[in-house]
Amino acid sequence: MGTAVGGGRSVPRYVQIADEIIQQIRAGVLKPGDMVPSESELVERYGVSGGTIRKAMVEVRASGLVDTRHGKGSMVKDRPPVRLRSSDRFRASHRRAGKAAYLAESAQSGATAKVSVLYIGPMEAPEEIADRLGVPAGTQVLARRRLYFRNGVPVETASSYLPWDVVKDIPQLFAENPGPGGIYARLEDDGHTFAEFVETLQARPASKAEASELALSPGAPVVHLVRDALTEAGRVVEVCDTLMAADQFVFEYHIPAAD
């Protein structure tokens, strides 16, 4: 039977079981590397059917706290979150120190960062990207797609789209390593001084392909973030389309209270 909550409703038994397993993981009762008890063990422990346990494990997997492999069961992940300081990681001082944003935030968290470049080259701008860049859909842009690792674990994919007329005379932007400070530093070197970065975030389940690329369980939560980089001249010179494993990131924003 479910447990009554406000309004006379009850919480389904599978949800109660899932919540208990999740709390055991968060409290350290089940530690990173531990196997979650098998379906038969959970059936015996909770006195419910296998179907109820399977529904509970769907909820546990959706939490992003376990890694499930067919025929092997579910293991508690060792994936401590990175804290993103959004009002800090794009500071010009980081670029002057030769640190791109991801490397700067990883260094702050004490993590070892690695970037794998998947593609660099021309492509036709998708409609949403073109709208953000202020160009017609299908206009040629430079695309830079990367896969980011933290302590050897893939945690984020990012695709940058830059206007062709801006980048065509900046050869470093066509290289795997654009140099100290990353692509923003090279854009500033070319006279594009940044005024602000505008980010839009949406949480959702990962698709099958996304889960595979980020080594997540099917349906695990991800954060889809799209960022516009605006210059003092009012132009968007980069749109970055990013997908992050939700269990790897905590977002921290500093919002001024004064006008």
PDB file of C-alpha atoms in Angstrom:
ATOM      1  CA  MET A   1       0.000   0.000   0.000  1.00  0.00           C
ATOM      2  CA  GLY A   2       1.105   3.566  -0.597  1.00  0.00           C
ATOM      3  CA  THR A   3       1.781   6.132   2.079  1.00  0.00           C
ATOM      4  CA  ALA A   4      -0.839   8.874   2.352  1.00  0.00           C
ATOM      5  CA  VAL A   5       0.257  12.402   1.584  1.00  0.00           C
ATOM      6  CA  GLY A   6      -1.465  15.773   1.416  1.00  0.00           C
ATOM      7  CA  GLY A   7      -4.873  15.815  -0.248  1.00  0.00           C
ATOM      8  CA  GLY A   8      -5.533  12.152   0.498  1.00  0.00           C
ATOM      9  CA  ARG A   9      -3.248  10.924  -2.278  1.00  0.00           C
ATOM     10  CA  SER A  10      -0.792   8.091  -1.780  1.00  0.00           C
ATOM     11  CA  VAL A  11       2.740   7.593  -3.078  1.00  0.00           C
ATOM     12  CA  PRO A  12       3.069   4.448  -5.218  1.00  0.00           C
ATOM     13  CA  ARG A  13       5.103   1.705  -3.584  1.00  0.00           C
ATOM     14  CA  TYR A  14       7.681   1.666  -6.388  1.00  0.00           C
ATOM     15  CA  VAL A  15       8.325   5.394  -5.813  1.00  0.00           C
ATOM     16  CA  GLN A  16       8.846   4.787  -2.088  1.00  0.00           C
ATOM     17  CA  ILE A  17      11.336   2.005  -2.850  1.00  0.00           C
ATOM     18  CA  ALA A  18      13.168   4.139  -5.414  1.00  0.00           C
ATOM     19  CA  ASP A  19      13.388   7.045  -2.953  1.00  0.00           C
ATOM     20  CA  GLU A  20      14.820   4.753  -0.286  1.00  0.00           C
ATOM     21  CA  ILE A  21      17.504   3.411  -2.629  1.00  0.00           C
ATOM     22  CA  ILE A  22      18.385   6.931  -3.788  1.00  0.00           C
ATOM     23  CA  GLN A  23      18.666   8.127  -0.196  1.00  0.00           C
ATOM     24  CA  GLN A  24      20.941   5.181   0.616  1.00  0.00           C
ATOM     25  CA  ILE A  25      23.219   6.259  -2.224  1.00  0.00           C
ATOM     26  CA  ARG A  26      23.239   9.917  -1.205  1.00  0.00           C
ATOM     27  CA  ALA A  27      23.851   9.017   2.447  1.00  0.00           C
ATOM     28  CA  GLY A  28      26.775   6.769   1.532  1.00  0.00           C
ATOM     29  CA  VAL A  29      25.128   3.546   2.674  1.00  0.00           C
ATOM     30  CA  LEU A  30      25.595   2.425  -0.925  1.00  0.00           C
ATOM     31  CA  LYS A  31      29.018   3.760  -1.898  1.00  0.00           C
ATOM     32  CA  PRO A  32      30.532   4.466  -5.340  1.00  0.00           C
ATOM     33  CA  GLY A  33      31.355   1.139  -6.940  1.00  0.00           C
ATOM     34  CA  ASP A  34      28.793  -0.802  -4.878  1.00  0.00           C
ATOM     35  CA  MET A  35      26.199  -2.864  -6.707  1.00  0.00           C
ATOM     36  CA  VAL A  36      22.568  -2.056  -6.048  1.00  0.00           C
ATOM     37  CA  PRO A  37      20.887  -5.216  -4.690  1.00  0.00           C
ATOM     38  CA  SER A  38      19.529  -7.479  -7.427  1.00  0.00           C
ATOM     39  CA  GLU A  39      15.867  -7.612  -8.395  1.00  0.00           C
ATOM     40  CA  SER A  40      15.380 -10.867  -6.485  1.00  0.00           C
ATOM     41  CA  GLU A  41      17.033  -9.420  -3.377  1.00  0.00           C
ATOM     42  CA  LEU A  42      14.837  -6.322  -3.532  1.00  0.00           C
ATOM     43  CA  VAL A  43      11.704  -8.434  -4.067  1.00  0.00           C
ATOM     44  CA  GLU A  44      12.527 -10.362  -0.907  1.00  0.00           C
ATOM     45  CA  ARG A  45      13.479  -7.261   1.073  1.00  0.00           C
ATOM     46  CA  TYR A  46      10.373  -5.236   0.248  1.00  0.00           C
ATOM     47  CA  GLY A  47       7.862  -8.048  -0.210  1.00  0.00           C
ATOM     48  CA  VAL A  48       6.666  -6.787  -3.593  1.00  0.00           C
ATOM     49  CA  SER A  49       6.511  -8.137  -7.136  1.00  0.00           C
ATOM     50  CA  GLY A  50       9.341  -8.064  -9.654  1.00  0.00           C
ATOM     51  CA  GLY A  51       7.326  -5.596 -11.729  1.00  0.00           C
ATOM     52  CA  THR A  52       7.233  -3.137  -8.821  1.00  0.00           C
ATOM     53  CA  ILE A  53      11.018  -3.427  -8.385  1.00  0.00           C
ATOM     54  CA  ARG A  54      11.606  -2.910 -12.111  1.00  0.00           C
ATOM     55  CA  LYS A  55       9.507   0.268 -12.012  1.00  0.00           C
ATOM     56  CA  ALA A  56      11.456   1.433  -8.945  1.00  0.00           C
ATOM     57  CA  MET A  57      14.766   0.869 -10.736  1.00  0.00           C
ATOM     58  CA  VAL A  58      13.566   2.995 -13.662  1.00  0.00           C
ATOM     59  CA  GLU A  59      13.249   5.844 -11.154  1.00  0.00           C
ATOM     60  CA  VAL A  60      16.664   5.092  -9.636  1.00  0.00           C
ATOM     61  CA  ARG A  61      18.333   5.099 -13.060  1.00  0.00           C
ATOM     62  CA  ALA A  62      16.630   8.396 -13.906  1.00  0.00           C
ATOM     63  CA  SER A  63      18.338   9.952 -10.872  1.00  0.00           C
ATOM     64  CA  GLY A  64      21.674   9.606 -12.665  1.00  0.00           C
ATOM     65  CA  LEU A  65      23.264   8.051  -9.570  1.00  0.00           C
ATOM     66  CA  VAL A  66      23.756   4.550 -10.956  1.00  0.00           C
ATOM     67  CA  ASP A  67      25.255   3.044 -14.069  1.00  0.00           C
ATOM     68  CA  THR A  68      23.296   0.083 -15.451  1.00  0.00           C
ATOM     69  CA  ARG A  69      24.651  -2.571 -17.793  1.00  0.00           C
ATOM     70  CA  HIS A  70      22.468  -5.289 -19.282  1.00  0.00           C
ATOM     71  CA  GLY A  71      23.022  -8.579 -17.506  1.00  0.00           C
ATOM     72  CA  LYS A  72      25.299  -7.022 -14.887  1.00  0.00           C
ATOM     73  CA  GLY A  73      22.957  -4.946 -12.743  1.00  0.00           C
ATOM     74  CA  SER A  74      23.295  -1.381 -11.469  1.00  0.00           C
ATOM     75  CA  MET A  75      26.423   0.109  -9.900  1.00  0.00           C
ATOM     76  CA  VAL A  76      26.632   3.324  -7.883  1.00  0.00           C
ATOM     77  CA  LYS A  77      28.526   5.931  -9.884  1.00  0.00           C
ATOM     78  CA  ASP A  78      31.606   7.759  -8.744  1.00  0.00           C
ATOM     79  CA  ARG A  79      30.689  11.056 -10.388  1.00  0.00           C
ATOM     80  CA  PRO A  80      30.963  13.957  -7.925  1.00  0.00           C
ATOM     81  CA  PRO A  81      29.481  17.149  -9.341  1.00  0.00           C
ATOM     82  CA  VAL A  82      31.444  20.046 -10.744  1.00  0.00           C
ATOM     83  CA  ARG A  83      30.298  23.441  -9.504  1.00  0.00           C
ATOM     84  CA  LEU A  84      29.810  25.946 -12.299  1.00  0.00           C
ATOM     85  CA  ARG A  85      30.266  29.559 -11.246  1.00  0.00           C
ATOM     86  CA  SER A  86      28.490  31.141 -14.161  1.00  0.00           C
ATOM     87  CA  SER A  87      29.292  34.715 -13.196  1.00  0.00           C
ATOM     88  CA  ASP A  88      32.967  33.826 -12.902  1.00  0.00           C
ATOM     89  CA  ARG A  89      34.041  31.291 -15.485  1.00  0.00           C
ATOM     90  CA  PHE A  90      33.991  33.711 -18.445  1.00  0.00           C
ATOM     91  CA  ARG A  91      35.949  36.465 -16.716  1.00  0.00           C
ATOM     92  CA  ALA A  92      38.566  38.106 -18.919  1.00  0.00           C
ATOM     93  CA  SER A  93      41.163  37.458 -16.208  1.00  0.00           C
ATOM     94  CA  HIS A  94      40.864  33.704 -16.884  1.00  0.00           C
ATOM     95  CA  ARG A  95      41.539  34.261 -20.579  1.00  0.00           C
ATOM     96  CA  ARG A  96      44.472  36.547 -19.804  1.00  0.00           C
ATOM     97  CA  ALA A  97      45.845  33.742 -17.638  1.00  0.00           C
ATOM     98  CA  GLY A  98      45.545  31.410 -20.618  1.00  0.00           C
ATOM     99  CA  LYS A  99      42.588  29.380 -19.285  1.00  0.00           C
ATOM    100  CA  ALA A 100      39.506  28.594 -21.323  1.00  0.00           C
ATOM    101  CA  ALA A 101      36.235  28.460 -19.347  1.00  0.00           C
ATOM    102  CA  TYR A 102      36.044  24.678 -18.945  1.00  0.00           C
ATOM    103  CA  LEU A 103      39.658  24.402 -17.826  1.00  0.00           C
ATOM    104  CA  ALA A 104      39.163  27.296 -15.396  1.00  0.00           C
ATOM    105  CA  GLU A 105      36.106  25.742 -13.732  1.00  0.00           C
ATOM    106  CA  SER A 106      37.730  22.292 -13.618  1.00  0.00           C
ATOM    107  CA  ALA A 107      40.824  23.736 -11.946  1.00  0.00           C
ATOM    108  CA  GLN A 108      38.622  25.420  -9.337  1.00  0.00           C
ATOM    109  CA  SER A 109      37.015  22.064  -8.494  1.00  0.00           C
ATOM    110  CA  GLY A 110      40.334  20.199  -8.351  1.00  0.00           C
ATOM    111  CA  ALA A 111      39.425  17.972 -11.302  1.00  0.00           C
ATOM    112  CA  THR A 112      41.572  16.763 -14.181  1.00  0.00           C
ATOM    113  CA  ALA A 113      40.118  18.025 -17.464  1.00  0.00           C
ATOM    114  CA  LYS A 114      40.535  16.757 -21.006  1.00  0.00           C
ATOM    115  CA  VAL A 115      39.009  17.963 -24.269  1.00  0.00           C
ATOM    116  CA  SER A 116      38.562  15.761 -27.334  1.00  0.00           C
ATOM    117  CA  VAL A 117      37.869  17.609 -30.601  1.00  0.00           C
ATOM    118  CA  LEU A 118      35.284  15.750 -32.680  1.00  0.00           C
ATOM    119  CA  TYR A 119      34.902  18.127 -35.641  1.00  0.00           C
ATOM    120  CA  ILE A 120      36.123  21.488 -36.890  1.00  0.00           C
ATOM    121  CA  GLY A 121      34.973  22.863 -40.209  1.00  0.00           C
ATOM    122  CA  PRO A 122      32.299  24.609 -42.237  1.00  0.00           C
ATOM    123  CA  MET A 123      28.635  23.685 -42.066  1.00  0.00           C
ATOM    124  CA  GLU A 124      25.260  25.184 -42.850  1.00  0.00           C
ATOM    125  CA  ALA A 125      23.753  26.915 -39.842  1.00  0.00           C
ATOM    126  CA  PRO A 126      20.635  25.171 -38.445  1.00  0.00           C
ATOM    127  CA  GLU A 127      17.619  27.451 -38.179  1.00  0.00           C
ATOM    128  CA  GLU A 128      17.794  28.066 -34.416  1.00  0.00           C
ATOM    129  CA  ILE A 129      21.541  28.752 -34.547  1.00  0.00           C
ATOM    130  CA  ALA A 130      21.118  31.047 -37.556  1.00  0.00           C
ATOM    131  CA  ASP A 131      18.430  33.038 -35.720  1.00  0.00           C
ATOM    132  CA  ARG A 132      20.745  33.550 -32.775  1.00  0.00           C
ATOM    133  CA  LEU A 133      23.648  34.585 -35.020  1.00  0.00           C
ATOM    134  CA  GLY A 134      21.408  36.923 -37.021  1.00  0.00           C
ATOM    135  CA  VAL A 135      22.059  35.196 -40.369  1.00  0.00           C
ATOM    136  CA  PRO A 136      19.748  33.316 -42.772  1.00  0.00           C
ATOM    137  CA  ALA A 137      19.273  29.593 -42.134  1.00  0.00           C
ATOM    138  CA  GLY A 138      21.747  27.566 -44.170  1.00  0.00           C
ATOM    139  CA  THR A 139      24.436  30.280 -44.093  1.00  0.00           C
ATOM    140  CA  GLN A 140      27.942  28.824 -43.858  1.00  0.00           C
ATOM    141  CA  VAL A 141      29.406  29.022 -40.359  1.00  0.00           C
ATOM    142  CA  LEU A 142      32.387  27.500 -38.611  1.00  0.00           C
ATOM    143  CA  ALA A 143      31.431  24.606 -36.333  1.00  0.00           C
ATOM    144  CA  ARG A 144      33.642  23.323 -33.519  1.00  0.00           C
ATOM    145  CA  ARG A 145      32.352  20.193 -31.737  1.00  0.00           C
ATOM    146  CA  ARG A 146      34.092  18.935 -28.586  1.00  0.00           C
ATOM    147  CA  LEU A 147      33.667  16.194 -25.982  1.00  0.00           C
ATOM    148  CA  TYR A 148      34.800  17.139 -22.468  1.00  0.00           C
ATOM    149  CA  PHE A 149      36.077  14.727 -19.852  1.00  0.00           C
ATOM    150  CA  ARG A 150      36.445  15.131 -16.092  1.00  0.00           C
ATOM    151  CA  ASN A 151      38.765  12.687 -14.364  1.00  0.00           C
ATOM    152  CA  GLY A 152      38.522  10.453 -17.427  1.00  0.00           C
ATOM    153  CA  VAL A 153      34.692  10.445 -17.527  1.00  0.00           C
ATOM    154  CA  PRO A 154      32.786  12.107 -20.421  1.00  0.00           C
ATOM    155  CA  VAL A 155      30.587  14.816 -18.910  1.00  0.00           C
ATOM    156  CA  GLU A 156      29.735  17.325 -21.637  1.00  0.00           C
ATOM    157  CA  THR A 157      29.474  17.854 -25.380  1.00  0.00           C
ATOM    158  CA  ALA A 158      29.678  21.338 -26.855  1.00  0.00           C
ATOM    159  CA  SER A 159      29.208  22.622 -30.386  1.00  0.00           C
ATOM    160  CA  SER A 160      30.275  26.189 -31.138  1.00  0.00           C
ATOM    161  CA  TYR A 161      28.965  28.007 -34.209  1.00  0.00           C
ATOM    162  CA  LEU A 162      30.763  31.159 -35.367  1.00  0.00           C
ATOM    163  CA  PRO A 163      29.976  33.525 -38.273  1.00  0.00           C
ATOM    164  CA  TRP A 164      32.224  32.793 -41.249  1.00  0.00           C
ATOM    165  CA  ASP A 165      33.030  36.448 -41.902  1.00  0.00           C
ATOM    166  CA  VAL A 166      34.304  36.726 -38.317  1.00  0.00           C
ATOM    167  CA  VAL A 167      36.494  33.617 -38.286  1.00  0.00           C
ATOM    168  CA  LYS A 168      37.822  33.341 -41.846  1.00  0.00           C
ATOM    169  CA  ASP A 169      40.850  35.502 -41.049  1.00  0.00           C
ATOM    170  CA  ILE A 170      41.580  33.926 -37.623  1.00  0.00           C
ATOM    171  CA  PRO A 171      43.476  30.707 -38.504  1.00  0.00           C
ATOM    172  CA  GLN A 172      43.780  29.606 -34.862  1.00  0.00           C
ATOM    173  CA  LEU A 173      40.000  29.016 -34.769  1.00  0.00           C
ATOM    174  CA  PHE A 174      40.418  26.248 -37.352  1.00  0.00           C
ATOM    175  CA  ALA A 175      43.011  24.446 -35.210  1.00  0.00           C
ATOM    176  CA  GLU A 176      42.254  21.760 -32.615  1.00  0.00           C
ATOM    177  CA  ASN A 177      44.006  23.887 -30.013  1.00  0.00           C
ATOM    178  CA  PRO A 178      43.170  27.561 -30.581  1.00  0.00           C
ATOM    179  CA  GLY A 179      45.803  28.603 -28.041  1.00  0.00           C
ATOM    180  CA  PRO A 180      45.835  29.988 -24.483  1.00  0.00           C
ATOM    181  CA  GLY A 181      42.448  31.232 -23.315  1.00  0.00           C
ATOM    182  CA  GLY A 182      40.514  29.315 -25.988  1.00  0.00           C
ATOM    183  CA  ILE A 183      38.391  30.665 -28.819  1.00  0.00           C
ATOM    184  CA  TYR A 184      37.150  33.646 -26.817  1.00  0.00           C
ATOM    185  CA  ALA A 185      40.711  34.859 -26.331  1.00  0.00           C
ATOM    186  CA  ARG A 186      41.360  34.586 -30.089  1.00  0.00           C
ATOM    187  CA  LEU A 187      38.180  36.519 -30.867  1.00  0.00           C
ATOM    188  CA  GLU A 188      39.229  39.255 -28.448  1.00  0.00           C
ATOM    189  CA  ASP A 189      42.685  39.333 -30.001  1.00  0.00           C
ATOM    190  CA  ASP A 190      40.916  40.108 -33.290  1.00  0.00           C
ATOM    191  CA  GLY A 191      39.076  43.060 -31.741  1.00  0.00           C
ATOM    192  CA  HIS A 192      35.800  41.436 -30.674  1.00  0.00           C
ATOM    193  CA  THR A 193      35.479  42.612 -27.070  1.00  0.00           C
ATOM    194  CA  PHE A 194      32.800  40.757 -25.131  1.00  0.00           C
ATOM    195  CA  ALA A 195      30.002  42.584 -23.345  1.00  0.00           C
ATOM    196  CA  GLU A 196      28.017  39.631 -21.961  1.00  0.00           C
ATOM    197  CA  PHE A 197      27.156  35.954 -22.274  1.00  0.00           C
ATOM    198  CA  VAL A 198      23.490  34.917 -22.293  1.00  0.00           C
ATOM    199  CA  GLU A 199      22.622  31.330 -21.360  1.00  0.00           C
ATOM    200  CA  THR A 200      19.381  29.363 -21.684  1.00  0.00           C
ATOM    201  CA  LEU A 201      19.057  26.066 -19.798  1.00  0.00           C
ATOM    202  CA  GLN A 202      16.588  23.201 -20.067  1.00  0.00           C
ATOM    203  CA  ALA A 203      16.622  19.886 -18.186  1.00  0.00           C
ATOM    204  CA  ARG A 204      15.375  16.768 -19.991  1.00  0.00           C
ATOM    205  CA  PRO A 205      16.052  13.032 -20.390  1.00  0.00           C
ATOM    206  CA  ALA A 206      18.954  12.046 -22.632  1.00  0.00           C
ATOM    207  CA  SER A 207      18.224  10.450 -25.979  1.00  0.00           C
ATOM    208  CA  LYS A 208      19.718   7.030 -26.669  1.00  0.00           C
ATOM    209  CA  ALA A 209      22.568   8.537 -28.719  1.00  0.00           C
ATOM    210  CA  GLU A 210      23.266  11.240 -26.112  1.00  0.00           C
ATOM    211  CA  ALA A 211      23.302   8.708 -23.286  1.00  0.00           C
ATOM    212  CA  SER A 212      25.785   6.578 -25.224  1.00  0.00           C
ATOM    213  CA  GLU A 213      28.101   9.519 -25.943  1.00  0.00           C
ATOM    214  CA  LEU A 214      28.143  10.630 -22.289  1.00  0.00           C
ATOM    215  CA  ALA A 215      28.255   7.074 -20.860  1.00  0.00           C
ATOM    216  CA  LEU A 216      24.897   7.557 -19.109  1.00  0.00           C
ATOM    217  CA  SER A 217      22.094   5.158 -18.352  1.00  0.00           C
ATOM    218  CA  PRO A 218      19.225   5.346 -20.872  1.00  0.00           C
ATOM    219  CA  GLY A 219      16.897   8.224 -20.015  1.00  0.00           C
ATOM    220  CA  ALA A 220      19.320   9.768 -17.520  1.00  0.00           C
ATOM    221  CA  PRO A 221      18.807  13.509 -16.944  1.00  0.00           C
ATOM    222  CA  VAL A 222      20.861  15.998 -18.925  1.00  0.00           C
ATOM    223  CA  VAL A 223      21.017  19.791 -19.022  1.00  0.00           C
ATOM    224  CA  HIS A 224      20.789  21.395 -22.458  1.00  0.00           C
ATOM    225  CA  LEU A 225      22.463  24.806 -22.351  1.00  0.00           C
ATOM    226  CA  VAL A 226      22.681  27.260 -25.240  1.00  0.00           C
ATOM    227  CA  ARG A 227      24.914  30.313 -24.863  1.00  0.00           C
ATOM    228  CA  ASP A 228      25.177  33.477 -26.962  1.00  0.00           C
ATOM    229  CA  ALA A 229      28.442  35.425 -26.787  1.00  0.00           C
ATOM    230  CA  LEU A 230      27.715  39.114 -27.418  1.00  0.00           C
ATOM    231  CA  THR A 231      30.307  41.774 -28.162  1.00  0.00           C
ATOM    232  CA  GLU A 232      30.286  45.420 -27.156  1.00  0.00           C
ATOM    233  CA  ALA A 233      29.218  46.130 -30.745  1.00  0.00           C
ATOM    234  CA  GLY A 234      26.031  44.156 -30.053  1.00  0.00           C
ATOM    235  CA  ARG A 235      26.861  41.204 -32.302  1.00  0.00           C
ATOM    236  CA  VAL A 236      26.581  37.514 -31.408  1.00  0.00           C
ATOM    237  CA  VAL A 237      29.926  36.084 -32.529  1.00  0.00           C
ATOM    238  CA  GLU A 238      29.427  32.594 -31.133  1.00  0.00           C
ATOM    239  CA  VAL A 239      26.547  30.307 -30.200  1.00  0.00           C
ATOM    240  CA  CYS A 240      27.530  27.335 -28.056  1.00  0.00           C
ATOM    241  CA  ASP A 241      25.104  24.410 -27.918  1.00  0.00           C
ATOM    242  CA  THR A 242      26.033  22.257 -24.903  1.00  0.00           C
ATOM    243  CA  LEU A 243      24.706  19.043 -23.408  1.00  0.00           C
ATOM    244  CA  MET A 244      25.790  18.134 -19.872  1.00  0.00           C
ATOM    245  CA  ALA A 245      25.334  15.083 -17.669  1.00  0.00           C
ATOM    246  CA  ALA A 246      23.050  16.531 -14.984  1.00  0.00           C
ATOM    247  CA  ASP A 247      24.674  14.576 -12.161  1.00  0.00           C
ATOM    248  CA  GLN A 248      28.017  16.218 -12.914  1.00  0.00           C
ATOM    249  CA  PHE A 249      27.079  19.868 -12.523  1.00  0.00           C
ATOM    250  CA  VAL A 250      25.746  22.281  -9.935  1.00  0.00           C
ATOM    251  CA  PHE A 251      24.857  25.714 -11.277  1.00  0.00           C
ATOM    252  CA  GLU A 252      25.659  28.718  -9.105  1.00  0.00           C
ATOM    253  CA  TYR A 253      24.537  32.171 -10.197  1.00  0.00           C
ATOM    254  CA  HIS A 254      25.301  35.545  -8.651  1.00  0.00           C
ATOM    255  CA  ILE A 255      22.362  37.874  -9.302  1.00  0.00           C
ATOM    256  CA  PRO A 256      22.784  41.565  -8.395  1.00  0.00           C
ATOM    257  CA  ALA A 257      20.039  42.871  -6.102  1.00  0.00           C
ATOM    258  CA  ALA A 258      20.611  46.538  -6.919  1.00  0.00           C
ATOM    259  CA  ASP A 259      19.650  48.381 -10.113  1.00  0.00           C
TER     260      ASP A 259
END
